[in-house]
mmCIF file of C-alpha atoms in Angstrom:
data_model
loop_
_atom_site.group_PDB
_atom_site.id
_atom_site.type_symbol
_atom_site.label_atom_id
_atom_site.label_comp_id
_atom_site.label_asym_id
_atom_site.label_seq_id
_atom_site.Cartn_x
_atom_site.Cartn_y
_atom_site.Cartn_z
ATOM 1 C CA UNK A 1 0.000 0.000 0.000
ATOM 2 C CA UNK A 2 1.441 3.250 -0.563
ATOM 3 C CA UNK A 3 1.980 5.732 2.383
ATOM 4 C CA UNK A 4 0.959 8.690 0.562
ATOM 5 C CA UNK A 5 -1.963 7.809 -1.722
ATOM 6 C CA UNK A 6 -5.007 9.443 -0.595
ATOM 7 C CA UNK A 7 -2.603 12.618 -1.584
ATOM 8 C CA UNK A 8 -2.918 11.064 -4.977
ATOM 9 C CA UNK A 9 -6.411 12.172 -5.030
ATOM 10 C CA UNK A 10 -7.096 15.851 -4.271
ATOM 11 C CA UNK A 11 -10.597 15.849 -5.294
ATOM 12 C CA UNK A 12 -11.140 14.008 -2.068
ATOM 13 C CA UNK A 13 -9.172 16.132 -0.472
ATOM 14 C CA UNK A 14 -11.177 19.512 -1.969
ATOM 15 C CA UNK A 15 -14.434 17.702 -1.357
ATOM 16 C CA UNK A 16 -14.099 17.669 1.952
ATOM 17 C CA UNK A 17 -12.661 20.849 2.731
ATOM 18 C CA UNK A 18 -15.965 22.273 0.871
ATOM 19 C CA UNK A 19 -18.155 20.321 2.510
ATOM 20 C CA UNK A 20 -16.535 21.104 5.943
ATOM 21 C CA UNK A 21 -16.950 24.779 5.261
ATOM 22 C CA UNK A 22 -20.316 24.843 3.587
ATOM 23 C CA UNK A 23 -21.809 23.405 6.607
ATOM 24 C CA UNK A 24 -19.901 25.191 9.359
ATOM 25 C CA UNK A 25 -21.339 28.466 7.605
ATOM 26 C CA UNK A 26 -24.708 27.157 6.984
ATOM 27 C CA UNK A 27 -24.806 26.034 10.675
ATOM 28 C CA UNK A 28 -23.766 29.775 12.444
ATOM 29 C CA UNK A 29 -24.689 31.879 9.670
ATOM 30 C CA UNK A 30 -28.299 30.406 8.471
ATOM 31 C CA UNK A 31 -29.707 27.800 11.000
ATOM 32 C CA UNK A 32 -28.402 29.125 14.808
ATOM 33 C CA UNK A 33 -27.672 32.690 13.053
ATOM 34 C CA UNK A 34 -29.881 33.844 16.601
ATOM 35 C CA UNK A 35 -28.558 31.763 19.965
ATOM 36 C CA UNK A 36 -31.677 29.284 21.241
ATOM 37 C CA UNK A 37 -32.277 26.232 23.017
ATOM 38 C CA UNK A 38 -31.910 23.388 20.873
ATOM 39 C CA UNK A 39 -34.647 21.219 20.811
ATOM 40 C CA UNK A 40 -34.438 17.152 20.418
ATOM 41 C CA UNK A 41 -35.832 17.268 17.104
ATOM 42 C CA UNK A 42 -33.240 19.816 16.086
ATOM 43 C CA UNK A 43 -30.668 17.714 17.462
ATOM 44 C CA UNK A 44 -31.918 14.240 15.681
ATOM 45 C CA UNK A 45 -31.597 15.478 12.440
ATOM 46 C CA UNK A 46 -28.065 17.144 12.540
ATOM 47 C CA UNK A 47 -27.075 14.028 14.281
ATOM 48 C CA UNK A 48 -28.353 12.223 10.916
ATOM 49 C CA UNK A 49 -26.922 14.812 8.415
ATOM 50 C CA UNK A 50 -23.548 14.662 10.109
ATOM 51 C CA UNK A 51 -23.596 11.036 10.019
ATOM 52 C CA UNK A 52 -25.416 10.447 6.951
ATOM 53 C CA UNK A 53 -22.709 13.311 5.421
ATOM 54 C CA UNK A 54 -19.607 10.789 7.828
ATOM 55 C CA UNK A 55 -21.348 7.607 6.088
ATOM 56 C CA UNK A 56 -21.713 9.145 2.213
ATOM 57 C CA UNK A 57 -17.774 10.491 2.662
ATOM 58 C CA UNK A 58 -16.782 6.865 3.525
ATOM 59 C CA UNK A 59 -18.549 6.088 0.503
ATOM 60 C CA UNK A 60 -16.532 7.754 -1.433
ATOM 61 C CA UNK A 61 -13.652 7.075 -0.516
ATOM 62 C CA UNK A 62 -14.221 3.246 -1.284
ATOM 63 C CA UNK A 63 -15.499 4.521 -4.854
ATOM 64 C CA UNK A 64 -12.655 6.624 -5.338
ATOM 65 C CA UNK A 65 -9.670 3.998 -4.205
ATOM 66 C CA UNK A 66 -11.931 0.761 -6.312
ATOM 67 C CA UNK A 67 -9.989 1.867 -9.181
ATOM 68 C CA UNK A 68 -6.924 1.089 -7.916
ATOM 69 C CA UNK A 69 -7.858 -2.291 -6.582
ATOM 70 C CA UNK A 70 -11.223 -3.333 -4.507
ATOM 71 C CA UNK A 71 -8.661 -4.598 -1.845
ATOM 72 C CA UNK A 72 -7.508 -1.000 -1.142
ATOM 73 C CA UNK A 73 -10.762 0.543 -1.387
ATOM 74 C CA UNK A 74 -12.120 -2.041 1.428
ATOM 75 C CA UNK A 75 -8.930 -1.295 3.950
ATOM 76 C CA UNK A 76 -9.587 2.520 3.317
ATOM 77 C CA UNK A 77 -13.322 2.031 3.758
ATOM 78 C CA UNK A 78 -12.287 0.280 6.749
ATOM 79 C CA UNK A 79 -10.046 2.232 8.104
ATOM 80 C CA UNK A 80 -12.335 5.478 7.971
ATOM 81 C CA UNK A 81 -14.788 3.592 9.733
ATOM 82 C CA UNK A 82 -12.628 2.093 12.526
ATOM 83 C CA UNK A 83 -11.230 5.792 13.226
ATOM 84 C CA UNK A 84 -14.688 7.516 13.201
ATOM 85 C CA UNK A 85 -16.220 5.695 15.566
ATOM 86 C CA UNK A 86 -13.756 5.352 17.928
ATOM 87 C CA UNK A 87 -13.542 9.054 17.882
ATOM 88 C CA UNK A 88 -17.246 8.891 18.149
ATOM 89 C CA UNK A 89 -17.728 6.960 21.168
ATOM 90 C CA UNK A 90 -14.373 8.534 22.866
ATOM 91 C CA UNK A 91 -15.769 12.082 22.300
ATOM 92 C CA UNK A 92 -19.131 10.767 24.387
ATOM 93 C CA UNK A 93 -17.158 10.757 27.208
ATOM 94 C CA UNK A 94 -16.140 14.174 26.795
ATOM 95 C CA UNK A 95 -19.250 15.344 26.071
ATOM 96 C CA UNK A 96 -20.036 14.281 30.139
ATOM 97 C CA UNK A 97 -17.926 16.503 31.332
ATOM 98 C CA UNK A 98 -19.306 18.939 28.946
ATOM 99 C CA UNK A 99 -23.061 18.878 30.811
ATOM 100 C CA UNK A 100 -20.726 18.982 34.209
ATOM 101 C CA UNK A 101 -18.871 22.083 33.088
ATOM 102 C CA UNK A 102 -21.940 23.926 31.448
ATOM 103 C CA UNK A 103 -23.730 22.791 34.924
ATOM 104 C CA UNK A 104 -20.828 24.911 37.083
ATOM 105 C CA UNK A 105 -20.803 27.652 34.971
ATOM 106 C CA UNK A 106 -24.928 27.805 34.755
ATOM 107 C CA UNK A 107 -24.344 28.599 31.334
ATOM 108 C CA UNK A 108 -28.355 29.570 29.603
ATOM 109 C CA UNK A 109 -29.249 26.693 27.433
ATOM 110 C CA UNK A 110 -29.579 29.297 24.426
ATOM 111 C CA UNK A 111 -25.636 29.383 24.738
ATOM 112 C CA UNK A 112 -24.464 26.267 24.916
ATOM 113 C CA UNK A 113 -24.234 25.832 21.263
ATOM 114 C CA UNK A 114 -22.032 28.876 20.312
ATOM 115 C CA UNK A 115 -19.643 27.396 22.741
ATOM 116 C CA UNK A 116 -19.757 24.248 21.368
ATOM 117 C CA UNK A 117 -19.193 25.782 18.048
ATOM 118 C CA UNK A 118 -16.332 27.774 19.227
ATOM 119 C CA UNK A 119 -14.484 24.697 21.096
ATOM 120 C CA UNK A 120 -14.663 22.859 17.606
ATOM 121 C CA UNK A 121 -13.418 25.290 15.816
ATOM 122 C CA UNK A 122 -10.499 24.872 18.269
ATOM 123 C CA UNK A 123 -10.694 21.161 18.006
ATOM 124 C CA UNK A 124 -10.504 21.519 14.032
ATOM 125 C CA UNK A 125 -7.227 23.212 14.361
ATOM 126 C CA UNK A 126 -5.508 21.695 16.945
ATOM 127 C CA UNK A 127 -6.285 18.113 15.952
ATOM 128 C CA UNK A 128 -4.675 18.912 12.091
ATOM 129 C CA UNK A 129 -1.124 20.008 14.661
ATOM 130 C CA UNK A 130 -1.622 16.192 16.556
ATOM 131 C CA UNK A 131 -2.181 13.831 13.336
ATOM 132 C CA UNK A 132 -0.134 15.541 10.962
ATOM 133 C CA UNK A 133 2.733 15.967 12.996
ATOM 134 C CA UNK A 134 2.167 12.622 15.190
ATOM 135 C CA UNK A 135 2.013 10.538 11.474
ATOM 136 C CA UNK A 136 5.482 12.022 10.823
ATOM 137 C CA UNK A 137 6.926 11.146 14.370
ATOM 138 C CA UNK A 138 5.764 7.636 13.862
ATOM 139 C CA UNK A 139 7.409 7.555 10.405
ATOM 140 C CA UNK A 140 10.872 8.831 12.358
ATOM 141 C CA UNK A 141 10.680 6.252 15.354
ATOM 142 C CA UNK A 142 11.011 2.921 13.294
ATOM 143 C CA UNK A 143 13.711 0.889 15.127
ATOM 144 C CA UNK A 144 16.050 -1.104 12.839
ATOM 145 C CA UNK A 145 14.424 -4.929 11.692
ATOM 146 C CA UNK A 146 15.228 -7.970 14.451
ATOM 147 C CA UNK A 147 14.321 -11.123 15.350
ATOM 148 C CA UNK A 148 12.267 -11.762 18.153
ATOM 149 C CA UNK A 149 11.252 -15.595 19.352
ATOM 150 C CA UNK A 150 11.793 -16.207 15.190
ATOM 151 C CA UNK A 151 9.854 -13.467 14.177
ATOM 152 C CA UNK A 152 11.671 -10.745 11.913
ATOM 153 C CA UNK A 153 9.910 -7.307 13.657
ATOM 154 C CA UNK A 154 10.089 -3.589 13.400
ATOM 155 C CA UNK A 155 9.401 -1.956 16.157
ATOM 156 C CA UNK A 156 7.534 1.270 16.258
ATOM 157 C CA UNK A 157 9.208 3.429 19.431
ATOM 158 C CA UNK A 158 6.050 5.521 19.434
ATOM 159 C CA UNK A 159 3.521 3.306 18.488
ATOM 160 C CA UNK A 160 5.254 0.687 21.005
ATOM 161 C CA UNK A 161 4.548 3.610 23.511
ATOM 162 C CA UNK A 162 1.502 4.857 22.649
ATOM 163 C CA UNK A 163 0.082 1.433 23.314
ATOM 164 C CA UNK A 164 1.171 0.781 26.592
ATOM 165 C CA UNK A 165 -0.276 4.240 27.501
ATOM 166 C CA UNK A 166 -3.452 3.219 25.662
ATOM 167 C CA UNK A 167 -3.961 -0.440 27.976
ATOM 168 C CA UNK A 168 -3.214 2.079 31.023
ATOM 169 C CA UNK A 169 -5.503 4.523 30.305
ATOM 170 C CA UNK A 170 -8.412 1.539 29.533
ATOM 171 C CA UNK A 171 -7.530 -0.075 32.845
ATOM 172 C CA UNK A 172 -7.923 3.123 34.343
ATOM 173 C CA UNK A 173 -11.171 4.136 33.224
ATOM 174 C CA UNK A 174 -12.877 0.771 33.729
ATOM 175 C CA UNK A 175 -11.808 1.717 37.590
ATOM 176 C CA UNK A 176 -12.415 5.569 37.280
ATOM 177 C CA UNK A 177 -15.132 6.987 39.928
ATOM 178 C CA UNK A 178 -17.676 8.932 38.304
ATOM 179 C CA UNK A 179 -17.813 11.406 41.548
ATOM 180 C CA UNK A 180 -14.795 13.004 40.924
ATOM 181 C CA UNK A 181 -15.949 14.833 38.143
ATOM 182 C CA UNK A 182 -19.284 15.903 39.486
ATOM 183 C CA UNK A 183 -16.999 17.227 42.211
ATOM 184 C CA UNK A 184 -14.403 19.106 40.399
ATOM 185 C CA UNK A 185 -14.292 22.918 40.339
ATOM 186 C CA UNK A 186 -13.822 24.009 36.792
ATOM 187 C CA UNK A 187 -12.536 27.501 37.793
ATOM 188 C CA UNK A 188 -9.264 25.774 38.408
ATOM 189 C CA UNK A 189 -8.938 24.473 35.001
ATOM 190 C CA UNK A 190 -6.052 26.006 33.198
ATOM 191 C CA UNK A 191 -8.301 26.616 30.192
ATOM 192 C CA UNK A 192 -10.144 28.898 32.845
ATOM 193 C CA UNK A 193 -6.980 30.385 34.326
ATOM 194 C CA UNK A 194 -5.158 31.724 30.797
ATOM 195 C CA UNK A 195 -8.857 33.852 30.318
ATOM 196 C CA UNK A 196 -8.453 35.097 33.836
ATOM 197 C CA UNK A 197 -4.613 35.732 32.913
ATOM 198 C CA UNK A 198 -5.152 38.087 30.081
ATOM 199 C CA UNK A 199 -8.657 39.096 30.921
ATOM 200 C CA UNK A 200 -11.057 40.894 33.699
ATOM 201 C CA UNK A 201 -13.823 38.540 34.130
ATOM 202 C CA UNK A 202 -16.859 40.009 34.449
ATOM 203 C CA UNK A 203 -19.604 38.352 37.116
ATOM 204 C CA UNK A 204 -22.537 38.358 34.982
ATOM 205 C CA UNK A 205 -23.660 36.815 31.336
ATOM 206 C CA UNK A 206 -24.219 39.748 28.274
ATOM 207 C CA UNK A 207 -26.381 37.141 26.004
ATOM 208 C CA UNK A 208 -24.577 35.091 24.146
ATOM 209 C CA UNK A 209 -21.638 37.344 24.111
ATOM 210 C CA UNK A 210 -17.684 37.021 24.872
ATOM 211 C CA UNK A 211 -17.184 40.372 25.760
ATOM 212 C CA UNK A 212 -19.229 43.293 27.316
ATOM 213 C CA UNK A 213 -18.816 47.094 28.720
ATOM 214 C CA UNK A 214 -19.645 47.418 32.454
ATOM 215 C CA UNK A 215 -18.690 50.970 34.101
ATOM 216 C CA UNK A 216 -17.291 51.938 30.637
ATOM 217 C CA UNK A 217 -14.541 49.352 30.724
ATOM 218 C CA UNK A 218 -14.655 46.268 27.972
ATOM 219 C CA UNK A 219 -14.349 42.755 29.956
ATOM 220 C CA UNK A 220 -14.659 38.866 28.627
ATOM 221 C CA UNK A 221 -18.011 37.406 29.938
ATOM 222 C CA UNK A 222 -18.421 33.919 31.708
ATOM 223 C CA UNK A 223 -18.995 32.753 28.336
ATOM 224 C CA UNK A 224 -15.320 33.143 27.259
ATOM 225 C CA UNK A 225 -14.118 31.016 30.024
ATOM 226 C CA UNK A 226 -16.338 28.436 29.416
ATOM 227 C CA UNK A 227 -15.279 28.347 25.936
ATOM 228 C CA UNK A 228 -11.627 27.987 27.705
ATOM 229 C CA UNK A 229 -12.526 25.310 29.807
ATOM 230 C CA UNK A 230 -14.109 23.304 26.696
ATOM 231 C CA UNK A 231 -10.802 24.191 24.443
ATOM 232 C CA UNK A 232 -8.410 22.503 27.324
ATOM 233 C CA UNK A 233 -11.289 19.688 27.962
ATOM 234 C CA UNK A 234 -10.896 18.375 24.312
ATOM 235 C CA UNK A 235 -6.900 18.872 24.309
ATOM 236 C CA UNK A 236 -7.260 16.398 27.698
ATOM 237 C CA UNK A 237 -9.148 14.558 25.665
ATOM 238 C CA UNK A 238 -7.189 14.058 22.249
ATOM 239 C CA UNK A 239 -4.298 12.329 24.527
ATOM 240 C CA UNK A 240 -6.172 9.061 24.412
ATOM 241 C CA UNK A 241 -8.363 9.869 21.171
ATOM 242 C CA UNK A 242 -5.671 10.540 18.934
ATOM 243 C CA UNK A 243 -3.012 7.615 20.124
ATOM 244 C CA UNK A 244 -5.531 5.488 19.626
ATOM 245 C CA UNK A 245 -6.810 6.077 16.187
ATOM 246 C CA UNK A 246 -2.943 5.940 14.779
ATOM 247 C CA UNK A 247 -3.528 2.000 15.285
ATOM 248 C CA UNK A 248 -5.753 2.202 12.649
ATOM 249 C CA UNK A 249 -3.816 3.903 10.091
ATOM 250 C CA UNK A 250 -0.550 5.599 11.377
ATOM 251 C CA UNK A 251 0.901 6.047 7.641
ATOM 252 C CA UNK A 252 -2.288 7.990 5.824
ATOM 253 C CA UNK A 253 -2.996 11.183 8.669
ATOM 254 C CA UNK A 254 -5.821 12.316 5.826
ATOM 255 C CA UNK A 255 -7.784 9.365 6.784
ATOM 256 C CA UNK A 256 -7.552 10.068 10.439
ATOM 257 C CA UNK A 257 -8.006 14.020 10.095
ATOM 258 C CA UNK A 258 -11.221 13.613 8.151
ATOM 259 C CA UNK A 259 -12.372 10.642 10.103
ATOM 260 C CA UNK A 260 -11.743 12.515 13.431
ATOM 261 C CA UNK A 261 -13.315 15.647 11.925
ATOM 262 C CA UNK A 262 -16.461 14.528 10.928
ATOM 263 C CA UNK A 263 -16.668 12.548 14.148
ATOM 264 C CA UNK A 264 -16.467 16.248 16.094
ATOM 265 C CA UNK A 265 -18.687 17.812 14.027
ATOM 266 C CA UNK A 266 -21.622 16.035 14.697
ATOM 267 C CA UNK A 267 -20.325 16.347 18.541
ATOM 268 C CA UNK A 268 -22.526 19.174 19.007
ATOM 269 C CA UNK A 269 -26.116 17.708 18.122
ATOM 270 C CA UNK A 270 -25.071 14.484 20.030
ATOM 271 C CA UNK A 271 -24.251 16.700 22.990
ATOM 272 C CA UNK A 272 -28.271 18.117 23.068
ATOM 273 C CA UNK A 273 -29.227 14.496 22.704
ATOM 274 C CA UNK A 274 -26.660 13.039 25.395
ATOM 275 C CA UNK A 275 -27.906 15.633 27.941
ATOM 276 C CA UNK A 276 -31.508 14.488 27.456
ATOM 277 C CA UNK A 277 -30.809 10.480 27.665
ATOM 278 C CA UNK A 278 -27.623 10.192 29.457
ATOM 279 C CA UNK A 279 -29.239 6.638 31.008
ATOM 280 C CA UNK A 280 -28.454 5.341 27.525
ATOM 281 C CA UNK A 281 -24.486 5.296 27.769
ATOM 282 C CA UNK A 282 -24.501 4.564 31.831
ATOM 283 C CA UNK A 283 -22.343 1.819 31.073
ATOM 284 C CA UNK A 284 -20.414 3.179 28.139
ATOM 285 C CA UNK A 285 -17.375 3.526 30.249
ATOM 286 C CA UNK A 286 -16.589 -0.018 30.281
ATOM 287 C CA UNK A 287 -17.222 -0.091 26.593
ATOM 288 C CA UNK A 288 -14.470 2.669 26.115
ATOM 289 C CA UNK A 289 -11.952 1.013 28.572
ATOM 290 C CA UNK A 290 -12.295 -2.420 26.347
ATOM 291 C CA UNK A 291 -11.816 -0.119 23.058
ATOM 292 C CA UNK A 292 -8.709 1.896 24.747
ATOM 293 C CA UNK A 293 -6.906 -1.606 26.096
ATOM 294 C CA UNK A 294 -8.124 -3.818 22.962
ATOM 295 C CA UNK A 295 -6.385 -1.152 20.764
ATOM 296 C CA UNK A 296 -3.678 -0.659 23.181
ATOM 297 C CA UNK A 297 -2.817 -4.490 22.334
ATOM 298 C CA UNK A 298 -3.204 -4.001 18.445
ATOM 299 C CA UNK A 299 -0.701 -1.635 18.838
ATOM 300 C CA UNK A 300 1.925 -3.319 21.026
ATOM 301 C CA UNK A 301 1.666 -6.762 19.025
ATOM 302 C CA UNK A 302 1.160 -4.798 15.679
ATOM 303 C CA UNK A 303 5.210 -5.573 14.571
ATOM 304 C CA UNK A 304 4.230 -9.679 15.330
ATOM 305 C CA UNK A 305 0.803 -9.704 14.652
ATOM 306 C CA UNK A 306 -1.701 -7.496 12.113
ATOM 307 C CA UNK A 307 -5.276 -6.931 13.022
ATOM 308 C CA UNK A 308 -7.291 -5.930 10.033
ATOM 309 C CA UNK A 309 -9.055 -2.826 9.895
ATOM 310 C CA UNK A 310 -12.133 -4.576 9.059
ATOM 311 C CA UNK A 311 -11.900 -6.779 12.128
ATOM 312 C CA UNK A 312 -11.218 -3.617 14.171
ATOM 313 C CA UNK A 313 -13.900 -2.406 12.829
ATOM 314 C CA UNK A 314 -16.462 -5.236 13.981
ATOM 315 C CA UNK A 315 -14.787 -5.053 17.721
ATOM 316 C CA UNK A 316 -15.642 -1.769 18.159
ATOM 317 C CA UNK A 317 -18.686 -1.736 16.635
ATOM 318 C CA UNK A 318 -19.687 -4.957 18.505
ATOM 319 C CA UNK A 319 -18.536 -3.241 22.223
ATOM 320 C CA UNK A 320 -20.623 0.030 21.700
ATOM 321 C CA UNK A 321 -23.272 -1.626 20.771
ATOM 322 C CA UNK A 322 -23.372 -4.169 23.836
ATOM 323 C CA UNK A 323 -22.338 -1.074 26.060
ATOM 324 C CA UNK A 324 -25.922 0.690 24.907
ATOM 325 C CA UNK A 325 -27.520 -2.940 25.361
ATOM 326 C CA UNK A 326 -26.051 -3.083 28.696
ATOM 327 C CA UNK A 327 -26.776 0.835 29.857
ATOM 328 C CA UNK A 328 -30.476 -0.177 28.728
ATOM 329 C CA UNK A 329 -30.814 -3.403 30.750
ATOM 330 C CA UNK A 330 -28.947 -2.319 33.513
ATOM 331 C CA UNK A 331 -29.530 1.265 34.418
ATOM 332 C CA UNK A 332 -27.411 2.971 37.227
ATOM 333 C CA UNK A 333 -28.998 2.420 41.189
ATOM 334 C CA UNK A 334 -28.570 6.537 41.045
ATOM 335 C CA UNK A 335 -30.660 7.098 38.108
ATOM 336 C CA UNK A 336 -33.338 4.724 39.027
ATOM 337 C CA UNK A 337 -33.473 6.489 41.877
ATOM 338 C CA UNK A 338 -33.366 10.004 40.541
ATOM 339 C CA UNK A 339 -36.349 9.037 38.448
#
């Protein structure tokens, strides 16, 4: 397979840049052009046009790489997949700390989607900085070819590493107390403290505004801080996202840049539904530490042993689904109790 060869095809490339950027301005400019509460049935369908838009993009990409042989069109296919939704159901996670840090800051519903927007407009950029220059660390960190028990291996420094970081960091959320999150004060967070640093803080809310004049003096509204908070939330974040989608395809960063974009994008309408029917991912933590430790492993054995993208593909698929099945069947004490 070559290295480079979805840069073989900039119409792919162009397609999706215009497709990003058509939708981010139809989505501030046309359909939230005034800040309001976003209802479910606002949030159901741009959940389905963002996926529908993820799906169709996949699409292509196995139409455009069939001409060069159906094989490499299916591991593409595959790949884009794999990476999506294991950005998908790693962002879900975020987006609970999301509802806690919108709940600190008693942010008005009617603004919780500007920040959104804002913190993925930050997520756009500083994911590009992670893949792009993570594919080309990966591509510098290739130990010379041994033998180990009989097998002739190259051994990835970073990938090696990333992997071991990546069965950790599953361990550790299979183990992680919900509480301490629900406990945390968010005015600590250094995302908060660099908006304090360089700005006065005002007390109160203008709208849906980052700035405001109070006693003739211009100073950054709650709403900037939040939108702080959120930016450092997702870098937090991207430490375990991003690792773990280079086991997928750590040689093509375009597949895991548009894979991992389109997966954000559609983070916003998924956030409107998560805060409605949180009960449906109760258990989705255990689902995310199998995904974290099972790719962890694909990664670490990866110079012995290859794991298809396809078959990646079913495993993850397979554990978010039985996560939902699970949440469903077996809903927290505390909800069942709140209800």
């Amino acid at each position: 397979m070559q290295t480079d060869s979805f840069f073989n095809h900039p119409g792919l490339i162009a397609g999706f840049a215009v497709v990003v950027i058509i939708m981010l301005l139809l989505d501030l400019g046309v359909f939230n052009k005034k800040s309001h509460a976003v209802t479910n049935k606002e949030a159901i369908i741009w959940s389905l046009v963002w996926i529908s838009l993820s799906m169709v993009f996949s699409g292509v990409i196995y139409w455009v790489f069939s001409a060069e042989s159906p094989e490499l069109a299916l591991e593409k296919f595959s790949q884009f997949q794999s990476a999506y939704w294991i950005e998908k159901a790693l962002s879900v996670d975020n987006l609970f700390v999301f509802i806690l840090v919108f709940g600190f800051f008693n942010v008005p519903k009617e603004n919780h989607h500007k920040v959104l927007f804002w913190g993925i407009i930050g997520a756009l950029v500083l994911r590009a900085v992670f893949i792009f220059s993570g594919v080309g660390l990966i591509k510098l960190t290739y130990l010379p070819e041994m033998n180990i028990f009989g097998y002739d291996v190259k051994i990835n420094v970073v990938m090696t590493l990333f992997g071991i970081f990546l069965i950790y960091a599953g361990i550790k959320s299979w183990f992680a107390d919900d509480d301490d999150d629900e406990e945390k004060d968010f005015n600590t967070s250094p995302g908060a403290r660099v908006v304090h640093k360089f700005f006065k803080v005002s007390k109160n809310y203008d709208k849906d505004k980052f700035f405001t004049i109070e006693n003739g003096k211009k100073l950054a509204t709650p709403l900037l801080v939040v939108v702080g908070v959120i930016e450092f939330t997702d870098l937090l974040f991207a430490v375990d996202s991003i690792p773990a989608i280079f086991a997928i395809a750590p040689d093509d960063p375009f597949i895991l840049y548009t894979s991992n974009i389109f997966a954000i994008l559609g983070l916003r309408a998924l956030y409107f539904l998560l805060a409605n029917f949180i009960h449906l991912f109760s258990k989705l933590k255990y689902g995310l530490a199998i995904i974290l430790s099972f790719i962890g492993v694909k990664m670490v054995i990866a110079p012995i042993f290859h794991i298809e993208s396809i078959h990646s593909l079913m495993v993850v698929g397979g554990v978010l689904v039985l996560s939902v099945i699970a949440s469903l069947m077996f809903p927290d004490k505390k909800e069942e109790t709140a209800e």
